[in-house]
mmCIF file of C-alpha atoms and ligand atoms in Angstrom:
data_model
loop_
_atom_site.group_PDB
_atom_site.id
_atom_site.type_symbol
_atom_site.label_atom_id
_atom_site.label_comp_id
_atom_site.label_asym_id
_atom_site.label_seq_id
_atom_site.Cartn_x
_atom_site.Cartn_y
_atom_site.Cartn_z
ATOM 1 C CA MET A 232 32.744 8.787 19.031
ATOM 2 C CA THR A 233 33.193 6.306 16.188
ATOM 3 C CA THR A 234 34.825 7.038 12.840
ATOM 4 C CA ILE A 235 32.362 6.150 10.109
ATOM 5 C CA ALA A 236 33.133 6.178 6.381
ATOM 6 C CA PHE A 237 30.071 6.969 4.280
ATOM 7 C CA ILE A 238 30.269 6.326 0.537
ATOM 8 C CA GLY A 239 27.368 7.550 -1.609
ATOM 9 C CA LEU A 240 26.056 10.871 -0.312
ATOM 10 C CA GLY A 241 23.039 11.257 -2.619
ATOM 11 C CA ASN A 242 19.370 11.833 -1.830
ATOM 12 C CA MET A 243 19.367 9.111 0.817
ATOM 13 C CA GLY A 244 23.018 8.798 1.857
ATOM 14 C CA GLY A 245 23.437 12.564 2.350
ATOM 15 C CA PRO A 246 20.831 12.978 5.082
ATOM 16 C CA MET A 247 21.729 9.592 6.633
ATOM 17 C CA ALA A 248 25.354 10.724 6.966
ATOM 18 C CA ALA A 249 24.141 14.053 8.398
ATOM 19 C CA ASN A 250 22.219 12.178 11.111
ATOM 20 C CA LEU A 251 25.371 10.283 12.079
ATOM 21 C CA VAL A 252 27.171 13.635 12.403
ATOM 22 C CA LYS A 253 24.332 14.877 14.632
ATOM 23 C CA ALA A 254 24.860 11.803 16.804
ATOM 24 C CA ASP A 255 28.440 13.007 17.382
ATOM 25 C CA HIS A 256 30.237 10.509 15.167
ATOM 26 C CA GLU A 257 33.141 11.491 12.963
ATOM 27 C CA VAL A 258 31.847 10.914 9.427
ATOM 28 C CA ILE A 259 34.316 10.769 6.529
ATOM 29 C CA GLY A 260 32.416 10.855 3.243
ATOM 30 C CA PHE A 261 33.009 10.326 -0.439
ATOM 31 C CA ASP A 262 30.788 10.703 -3.492
ATOM 32 C CA LEU A 263 31.509 11.035 -7.217
ATOM 33 C CA SER A 264 29.108 13.988 -7.470
ATOM 34 C CA PRO A 265 30.513 17.408 -6.472
ATOM 35 C CA ALA A 266 27.006 18.658 -5.581
ATOM 36 C CA SER A 267 26.466 15.779 -3.143
ATOM 37 C CA CYS A 268 29.911 16.444 -1.627
ATOM 38 C CA ASP A 269 29.121 20.150 -1.146
ATOM 39 C CA GLN A 270 25.850 19.393 0.654
ATOM 40 C CA ALA A 271 27.537 16.769 2.858
ATOM 41 C CA ARG A 272 30.295 19.210 3.764
ATOM 42 C CA ALA A 273 27.646 21.752 4.787
ATOM 43 C CA ASP A 274 26.099 19.023 6.984
ATOM 44 C CA GLY A 275 29.355 18.468 8.852
ATOM 45 C CA VAL A 276 30.755 15.470 6.943
ATOM 46 C CA THR A 277 34.500 15.493 6.303
ATOM 47 C CA VAL A 278 34.568 14.965 2.548
ATOM 48 C CA VAL A 279 37.660 13.333 1.034
ATOM 49 C CA GLY A 280 38.789 12.678 -2.537
ATOM 50 C CA SER A 281 38.401 8.895 -2.807
ATOM 51 C CA ALA A 282 36.676 5.893 -1.286
ATOM 52 C CA LEU A 283 40.083 4.602 -0.169
ATOM 53 C CA ASP A 284 40.794 7.810 1.769
ATOM 54 C CA ALA A 285 37.366 7.616 3.386
ATOM 55 C CA VAL A 286 37.730 4.082 4.737
ATOM 56 C CA ARG A 287 41.396 3.965 5.724
ATOM 57 C CA ASN A 288 40.861 4.706 9.453
ATOM 58 C CA ALA A 289 37.162 3.892 9.711
ATOM 59 C CA ASP A 290 35.634 1.623 12.336
ATOM 60 C CA VAL A 291 32.424 1.339 10.319
ATOM 61 C CA VAL A 292 31.931 1.685 6.559
ATOM 62 C CA ILE A 293 28.485 2.417 5.123
ATOM 63 C CA THR A 294 27.667 2.408 1.404
ATOM 64 C CA MET A 295 24.488 3.917 -0.108
ATOM 65 C CA LEU A 296 24.849 3.491 -3.862
ATOM 66 C CA PRO A 297 22.550 3.129 -6.873
ATOM 67 C CA ALA A 298 22.889 -0.603 -7.687
ATOM 68 C CA GLY A 299 24.734 -3.892 -7.119
ATOM 69 C CA THR A 300 27.496 -3.159 -9.645
ATOM 70 C CA HIS A 301 28.428 0.031 -7.760
ATOM 71 C CA VAL A 302 28.438 -1.750 -4.410
ATOM 72 C CA LEU A 303 30.617 -4.630 -5.632
ATOM 73 C CA SER A 304 33.002 -2.230 -7.337
ATOM 74 C CA VAL A 305 33.380 -0.083 -4.185
ATOM 75 C CA TRP A 306 33.573 -3.032 -1.757
ATOM 76 C CA SER A 307 36.208 -4.830 -3.859
ATOM 77 C CA THR A 308 38.266 -1.621 -3.965
ATOM 78 C CA ILE A 309 38.128 -0.842 -0.256
ATOM 79 C CA ILE A 310 38.186 -4.277 1.393
ATOM 80 C CA PRO A 311 41.929 -4.858 0.856
ATOM 81 C CA ILE A 312 42.811 -1.728 2.889
ATOM 82 C CA VAL A 313 40.186 -1.419 5.647
ATOM 83 C CA LYS A 314 41.066 -2.074 9.301
ATOM 84 C CA ASP A 315 40.875 -5.706 10.499
ATOM 85 C CA ASP A 316 37.989 -5.009 12.876
ATOM 86 C CA VAL A 317 35.893 -2.844 10.561
ATOM 87 C CA LEU A 318 32.156 -3.401 10.159
ATOM 88 C CA LEU A 319 30.824 -3.095 6.573
ATOM 89 C CA ILE A 320 27.181 -2.111 6.022
ATOM 90 C CA ASP A 321 25.526 -1.718 2.632
ATOM 91 C CA CYS A 322 22.232 0.205 2.793
ATOM 92 C CA SER A 323 21.643 0.388 -0.982
ATOM 93 C CA THR A 324 18.816 -1.548 -2.607
ATOM 94 C CA VAL A 325 20.521 -4.193 -4.745
ATOM 95 C CA ASP A 326 19.836 -7.685 -6.103
ATOM 96 C CA VAL A 327 20.172 -10.523 -3.616
ATOM 97 C CA ASP A 328 22.967 -12.120 -5.631
ATOM 98 C CA SER A 329 25.133 -8.972 -5.496
ATOM 99 C CA ALA A 330 24.434 -8.632 -1.761
ATOM 100 C CA ARG A 331 25.663 -12.193 -1.182
ATOM 101 C CA LYS A 332 28.748 -11.551 -3.343
ATOM 102 C CA ALA A 333 29.525 -8.448 -1.250
ATOM 103 C CA HIS A 334 29.277 -10.526 1.955
ATOM 104 C CA ALA A 335 31.595 -13.117 0.363
ATOM 105 C CA LEU A 336 34.189 -10.406 -0.344
ATOM 106 C CA ALA A 337 34.051 -9.379 3.319
ATOM 107 C CA ARG A 338 34.334 -12.997 4.473
ATOM 108 C CA GLU A 339 37.602 -13.419 2.542
ATOM 109 C CA ARG A 340 39.103 -11.002 5.091
ATOM 110 C CA ASN A 341 37.030 -12.257 8.010
ATOM 111 C CA LEU A 342 35.189 -8.937 8.291
ATOM 112 C CA LEU A 343 31.712 -8.449 9.741
ATOM 113 C CA SER A 344 29.212 -7.364 7.079
ATOM 114 C CA LEU A 345 25.529 -6.549 6.798
ATOM 115 C CA ASP A 346 23.111 -5.873 3.968
ATOM 116 C CA ALA A 347 20.697 -3.298 5.407
ATOM 117 C CA PRO A 348 18.423 -1.744 2.767
ATOM 118 C CA VAL A 349 15.893 0.789 3.919
ATOM 119 C CA SER A 350 12.334 1.858 3.424
ATOM 120 C CA GLY A 351 10.975 5.268 4.289
ATOM 121 C CA GLY A 352 12.350 7.340 1.422
ATOM 122 C CA VAL A 353 14.071 10.712 1.554
ATOM 123 C CA GLY A 354 11.675 11.943 4.263
ATOM 124 C CA GLY A 355 12.635 8.979 6.450
ATOM 125 C CA ALA A 356 16.331 9.550 5.741
ATOM 126 C CA LYS A 357 16.059 13.221 6.777
ATOM 127 C CA GLY A 358 13.928 12.538 9.845
ATOM 128 C CA ALA A 359 15.932 9.464 10.967
ATOM 129 C CA THR A 360 12.779 7.363 10.808
ATOM 130 C CA LEU A 361 13.901 4.767 8.261
ATOM 131 C CA THR A 362 13.155 1.070 8.592
ATOM 132 C CA PHE A 363 16.261 -1.105 8.147
ATOM 133 C CA MET A 364 15.951 -4.696 6.919
ATOM 134 C CA ALA A 365 19.181 -6.436 7.799
ATOM 135 C CA GLY A 366 20.869 -9.598 6.560
ATOM 136 C CA GLY A 367 24.045 -11.029 8.036
ATOM 137 C CA SER A 368 25.389 -12.663 11.185
ATOM 138 C CA GLU A 369 23.988 -11.940 14.648
ATOM 139 C CA ALA A 370 27.366 -10.428 15.578
ATOM 140 C CA ALA A 371 27.296 -8.011 12.622
ATOM 141 C CA PHE A 372 23.697 -7.081 13.374
ATOM 142 C CA GLU A 373 24.324 -6.390 17.066
ATOM 143 C CA ARG A 374 27.341 -4.237 16.268
ATOM 144 C CA ALA A 375 25.479 -2.292 13.572
ATOM 145 C CA LYS A 376 22.330 -1.624 15.598
ATOM 146 C CA PRO A 377 23.493 1.475 17.527
ATOM 147 C CA PHE A 378 24.616 3.162 14.299
ATOM 148 C CA LEU A 379 21.483 2.233 12.365
ATOM 149 C CA SER A 380 19.379 3.540 15.241
ATOM 150 C CA HIS A 381 20.776 7.052 14.613
ATOM 151 C CA MET A 382 19.314 6.881 11.088
ATOM 152 C CA GLY A 383 16.117 4.913 11.587
ATOM 153 C CA LYS A 384 13.462 3.924 14.066
ATOM 154 C CA ARG A 385 12.883 0.285 13.136
ATOM 155 C CA ILE A 386 15.674 -2.236 12.651
ATOM 156 C CA VAL A 387 14.742 -5.816 11.766
ATOM 157 C CA HIS A 388 17.181 -8.707 11.535
ATOM 158 C CA CYS A 389 15.737 -10.742 8.640
ATOM 159 C CA GLY A 390 18.307 -13.563 8.545
ATOM 160 C CA GLU A 391 21.663 -14.415 7.026
ATOM 161 C CA ALA A 392 23.509 -12.738 4.129
ATOM 162 C CA GLY A 393 21.104 -11.262 1.561
ATOM 163 C CA ALA A 394 17.992 -11.620 3.756
ATOM 164 C CA GLY A 395 17.620 -7.835 4.110
ATOM 165 C CA GLN A 396 17.516 -7.393 0.334
ATOM 166 C CA ALA A 397 15.127 -10.333 0.018
ATOM 167 C CA ALA A 398 12.724 -8.711 2.527
ATOM 168 C CA LYS A 399 13.007 -5.352 0.777
ATOM 169 C CA ILE A 400 12.097 -6.621 -2.710
ATOM 170 C CA CYS A 401 9.265 -8.831 -1.381
ATOM 171 C CA ASN A 402 7.825 -5.860 0.546
ATOM 172 C CA ASN A 403 8.084 -3.533 -2.439
ATOM 173 C CA MET A 404 6.497 -6.111 -4.738
ATOM 174 C CA ILE A 405 3.483 -6.076 -2.380
ATOM 175 C CA LEU A 406 3.546 -2.272 -2.459
ATOM 176 C CA GLY A 407 3.642 -2.005 -6.266
ATOM 177 C CA ILE A 408 0.846 -4.536 -6.703
ATOM 178 C CA SER A 409 -1.323 -3.024 -3.957
ATOM 179 C CA MET A 410 -0.941 0.529 -5.312
ATOM 180 C CA ILE A 411 -2.115 -0.622 -8.738
ATOM 181 C CA GLY A 412 -5.051 -2.430 -7.088
ATOM 182 C CA VAL A 413 -6.084 0.650 -5.104
ATOM 183 C CA ALA A 414 -5.696 2.891 -8.173
ATOM 184 C CA GLU A 415 -7.834 0.535 -10.281
ATOM 185 C CA ALA A 416 -10.562 0.612 -7.623
ATOM 186 C CA PHE A 417 -10.643 4.442 -7.620
ATOM 187 C CA VAL A 418 -10.770 4.535 -11.446
ATOM 188 C CA LEU A 419 -13.649 2.045 -11.470
ATOM 189 C CA GLY A 420 -15.376 3.996 -8.677
ATOM 190 C CA GLU A 421 -15.095 7.193 -10.763
ATOM 191 C CA LYS A 422 -16.742 5.441 -13.726
ATOM 192 C CA LEU A 423 -19.535 4.283 -11.408
ATOM 193 C CA GLY A 424 -20.115 7.786 -10.052
ATOM 194 C CA LEU A 425 -18.725 6.967 -6.599
ATOM 195 C CA SER A 426 -16.975 9.822 -4.761
ATOM 196 C CA HIS A 427 -13.348 9.336 -3.744
ATOM 197 C CA GLN A 428 -14.253 10.013 -0.127
ATOM 198 C CA ALA A 429 -17.081 7.435 -0.077
ATOM 199 C CA LEU A 430 -14.835 4.713 -1.497
ATOM 200 C CA PHE A 431 -12.084 5.665 0.944
ATOM 201 C CA ASP A 432 -14.444 5.663 3.934
ATOM 202 C CA VAL A 433 -15.645 2.160 3.097
ATOM 203 C CA ALA A 434 -12.426 0.504 1.884
ATOM 204 C CA SER A 435 -10.185 2.013 4.574
ATOM 205 C CA THR A 436 -12.284 0.313 7.256
ATOM 206 C CA SER A 437 -13.075 -2.853 5.283
ATOM 207 C CA SER A 438 -11.216 -5.761 3.749
ATOM 208 C CA GLY A 439 -9.698 -3.532 1.024
ATOM 209 C CA GLN A 440 -7.666 -1.693 3.670
ATOM 210 C CA CYS A 441 -3.908 -1.416 2.978
ATOM 211 C CA TRP A 442 -1.012 1.074 3.241
ATOM 212 C CA SER A 443 -1.386 2.184 -0.392
ATOM 213 C CA LEU A 444 -4.918 3.283 0.489
ATOM 214 C CA THR A 445 -4.681 4.601 4.034
ATOM 215 C CA THR A 446 -1.243 6.293 3.945
ATOM 216 C CA TYR A 447 -0.533 6.872 0.274
ATOM 217 C CA CYS A 448 -4.025 7.275 -1.187
ATOM 218 C CA PRO A 449 -3.537 7.884 -4.957
ATOM 219 C CA VAL A 450 -6.341 10.468 -5.245
ATOM 220 C CA PRO A 451 -6.263 13.898 -3.581
ATOM 221 C CA GLY A 452 -8.506 14.498 -0.578
ATOM 222 C CA PRO A 453 -8.971 11.510 1.718
ATOM 223 C CA VAL A 454 -5.354 11.418 3.015
ATOM 224 C CA PRO A 455 -4.109 15.048 2.978
ATOM 225 C CA THR A 456 -0.431 14.075 3.284
ATOM 226 C CA SER A 457 -0.363 11.697 0.308
ATOM 227 C CA PRO A 458 1.612 12.817 -2.797
ATOM 228 C CA ALA A 459 -1.650 12.984 -4.809
ATOM 229 C CA ASN A 460 -2.338 16.248 -2.927
ATOM 230 C CA ASN A 461 0.989 17.657 -4.072
ATOM 231 C CA ASN A 462 0.743 17.041 -7.809
ATOM 232 C CA TYR A 463 2.345 13.597 -7.324
ATOM 233 C CA GLN A 464 5.746 14.963 -6.312
ATOM 234 C CA PRO A 465 7.670 12.037 -4.774
ATOM 235 C CA GLY A 466 7.552 10.542 -2.200
ATOM 236 C CA PHE A 467 8.772 7.370 -3.754
ATOM 237 C CA ALA A 468 9.519 7.916 -7.428
ATOM 238 C CA ALA A 469 8.026 5.596 -10.049
ATOM 239 C CA ALA A 470 11.572 4.975 -11.383
ATOM 240 C CA LEU A 471 12.599 3.511 -8.013
ATOM 241 C CA MET A 472 9.443 1.384 -7.869
ATOM 242 C CA LEU A 473 10.310 0.011 -11.303
ATOM 243 C CA LYS A 474 13.854 -0.720 -10.135
ATOM 244 C CA ASP A 475 12.574 -2.723 -7.149
ATOM 245 C CA LEU A 476 9.933 -4.588 -9.185
ATOM 246 C CA LYS A 477 12.627 -5.577 -11.690
ATOM 247 C CA LEU A 478 14.832 -6.844 -8.843
ATOM 248 C CA ALA A 479 11.865 -8.907 -7.607
ATOM 249 C CA GLN A 480 11.296 -10.332 -11.087
ATOM 250 C CA ASP A 481 15.004 -11.194 -11.473
ATOM 251 C CA ALA A 482 14.842 -13.009 -8.139
ATOM 252 C CA ALA A 483 11.622 -14.794 -9.131
ATOM 253 C CA LEU A 484 13.243 -16.013 -12.352
ATOM 254 C CA ASP A 485 16.367 -17.161 -10.492
ATOM 255 C CA THR A 486 14.417 -19.078 -7.875
ATOM 256 C CA GLY A 487 11.456 -20.302 -9.953
ATOM 257 C CA ALA A 488 8.925 -18.430 -7.773
ATOM 258 C CA VAL A 489 5.564 -17.809 -9.459
ATOM 259 C CA THR A 490 4.786 -14.055 -9.298
ATOM 260 C CA PRO A 491 2.329 -13.214 -12.092
ATOM 261 C CA LEU A 492 1.008 -10.066 -10.400
ATOM 262 C CA GLY A 493 4.558 -8.902 -9.647
ATOM 263 C CA ALA A 494 5.376 -9.414 -13.344
ATOM 264 C CA GLU A 495 2.298 -7.435 -14.394
ATOM 265 C CA ALA A 496 3.124 -4.634 -11.951
ATOM 266 C CA ALA A 497 6.677 -4.449 -13.371
ATOM 267 C CA GLN A 498 5.254 -4.197 -16.898
ATOM 268 C CA LEU A 499 2.806 -1.427 -15.953
ATOM 269 C CA TYR A 500 5.512 0.603 -14.193
ATOM 270 C CA ALA A 501 7.856 0.055 -17.187
ATOM 271 C CA LEU A 502 5.183 1.518 -19.498
ATOM 272 C CA PHE A 503 4.558 4.400 -17.086
ATOM 273 C CA ASN A 504 8.290 5.153 -16.818
ATOM 274 C CA GLY A 505 8.665 4.795 -20.599
ATOM 275 C CA ASP A 506 6.052 7.526 -21.023
ATOM 276 C CA GLY A 507 8.362 9.887 -19.125
ATOM 277 C CA HIS A 508 6.800 9.682 -15.645
ATOM 278 C CA GLY A 509 9.711 8.110 -13.753
ATOM 279 C CA GLY A 510 10.196 11.256 -11.665
ATOM 280 C CA GLU A 511 6.597 11.282 -10.406
ATOM 281 C CA ASP A 512 5.470 9.529 -7.280
ATOM 282 C CA PHE A 513 4.594 5.885 -7.943
ATOM 283 C CA SER A 514 0.968 6.547 -6.909
ATOM 284 C CA ALA A 515 0.610 8.622 -10.124
ATOM 285 C CA ILE A 516 0.136 5.266 -11.878
ATOM 286 C CA ILE A 517 -3.562 6.081 -11.386
ATOM 287 C CA ASN A 518 -3.258 8.681 -14.184
ATOM 288 C CA PHE A 519 -1.827 6.014 -16.475
ATOM 289 C CA LEU A 520 -4.770 3.758 -15.658
ATOM 290 C CA ARG A 521 -7.157 6.599 -16.480
ATOM 291 C CA GLY A 522 -5.555 6.738 -19.914
ATOM 292 C CA ARG A 523 -4.230 10.269 -19.489
ATOM 293 C CA THR A 524 -0.651 9.415 -20.450
ATOM 294 C CA ALA A 525 -1.455 7.732 -23.763
HETATM 295 P P1 NAD B 897 21.167 8.912 -5.522
HETATM 296 O O1 NAD B 897 21.376 8.684 -6.976
HETATM 297 O O2 NAD B 897 20.588 10.219 -5.059
HETATM 298 O O3 NAD B 897 22.543 8.688 -4.703
HETATM 299 C C1 NAD B 897 23.502 7.742 -5.075
HETATM 300 C C2 NAD B 897 24.845 8.432 -4.944
HETATM 301 O O4 NAD B 897 25.883 7.469 -5.176
HETATM 302 C C3 NAD B 897 25.057 9.553 -5.976
HETATM 303 O O5 NAD B 897 25.308 10.767 -5.291
HETATM 304 C C4 NAD B 897 26.261 9.071 -6.804
HETATM 305 O O6 NAD B 897 27.095 10.128 -7.213
HETATM 306 C C5 NAD B 897 26.941 8.163 -5.809
HETATM 307 N N1 NAD B 897 27.847 7.181 -6.407
HETATM 308 C C6 NAD B 897 27.621 6.340 -7.452
HETATM 309 N N2 NAD B 897 28.708 5.566 -7.657
HETATM 310 C C7 NAD B 897 29.627 5.922 -6.729
HETATM 311 C C8 NAD B 897 30.941 5.484 -6.419
HETATM 312 N N3 NAD B 897 31.535 4.521 -7.134
HETATM 313 N N4 NAD B 897 31.579 6.074 -5.389
HETATM 314 C C9 NAD B 897 31.004 7.073 -4.665
HETATM 315 N N5 NAD B 897 29.751 7.525 -4.915
HETATM 316 C C10 NAD B 897 29.077 6.963 -5.934
HETATM 317 O O7 NAD B 897 20.253 7.694 -5.030
HETATM 318 P P2 NAD B 897 19.416 7.599 -3.668
HETATM 319 O O8 NAD B 897 18.013 8.015 -3.901
HETATM 320 O O9 NAD B 897 20.230 8.210 -2.573
HETATM 321 O O10 NAD B 897 19.372 6.009 -3.483
HETATM 322 C C11 NAD B 897 20.475 5.270 -2.992
HETATM 323 C C12 NAD B 897 20.037 3.838 -2.781
HETATM 324 O O11 NAD B 897 18.932 3.816 -1.866
HETATM 325 C C13 NAD B 897 19.528 3.152 -4.063
HETATM 326 O O12 NAD B 897 19.971 1.827 -4.052
HETATM 327 C C14 NAD B 897 18.023 3.252 -3.945
HETATM 328 O O13 NAD B 897 17.344 2.210 -4.643
HETATM 329 C C15 NAD B 897 17.833 3.128 -2.442
HETATM 330 N N6 NAD B 897 16.592 3.729 -1.912
HETATM 331 C C16 NAD B 897 16.212 4.964 -2.315
HETATM 332 C C17 NAD B 897 15.042 5.511 -1.793
HETATM 333 C C18 NAD B 897 14.583 6.886 -2.208
HETATM 334 O O14 NAD B 897 13.426 7.237 -1.909
HETATM 335 N N7 NAD B 897 15.405 7.691 -2.836
HETATM 336 C C19 NAD B 897 14.280 4.778 -0.865
HETATM 337 C C20 NAD B 897 14.727 3.540 -0.445
HETATM 338 C C21 NAD B 897 15.904 3.021 -0.988
#
């Protein structure tokens, strides 16, 4: 049994911490939200009153927080007091620059650290089927793997510090762009009198095939499990897609990468969110393209 501190027990962190409890680890948790703390307590997490109390005796510290500012604030608070042989893992989705700064804080004390953002959403967090994209040293990755495997089914070492976040925002830029492309095709098909099923049957077995079509089809019918069949309940909320597309655009500006479609996707999701649809699944962008949100 390992003592694991888990900071950030929200929609993702809560069920991830619960899976570590199920794997017989001692999990000491902290969150600013009383509701998140109550749920974690019910899931078997020992909830304490501060991040410092959570990490004091921990062998592993995991953070799952909204953004880079939260991660840097928590890591700079806890690093001075953690044990010398602790392993620090941040699973939040944050900008690459903040991820590298967090690693640098850990290096000042010679601690092993990993950025390990996830894909798979709340369903993946509950079912322990997340994909982890990890950045950091081989030693940190090898030590983290057994713990990550209790929360996910695929764990990829993407490279050195920040590489996990880099992989995450590149992947989600593909996802945002491809969902808009699939949605545009269905809207055009509707105008041309083509049934959803006919377009799906052709494109899903042709060169238009992609995850946004075959797993997350934005119209109801062809893929019964896609959020379109459930009134676009997330799933993966449009607000989180916008967050990730903005992170990709920030990184593109920083590095000089040319990402015109990523920029356009960020703009479209900003308009969609601005219209009050941030809580809907990101595949609901098809309704925006149909002009229903104007
Ligand atoms: P959430 O808002 O439900 O949870 C974040 C939690 O962090 C909240 O409970 C909040 O109270 C807590 N928190 C904030 N500052 C804190 C602090 N200083 N100390 C302790 N707790 C603090 O968000 P979420 O959906 O769980 O997402 C967490 C991270 O995972 C985000 O970076 C998000 O982009 C990423 N992510 C989310 C999903 C998803 O589908 N929800 C999927 C992949 C990645």
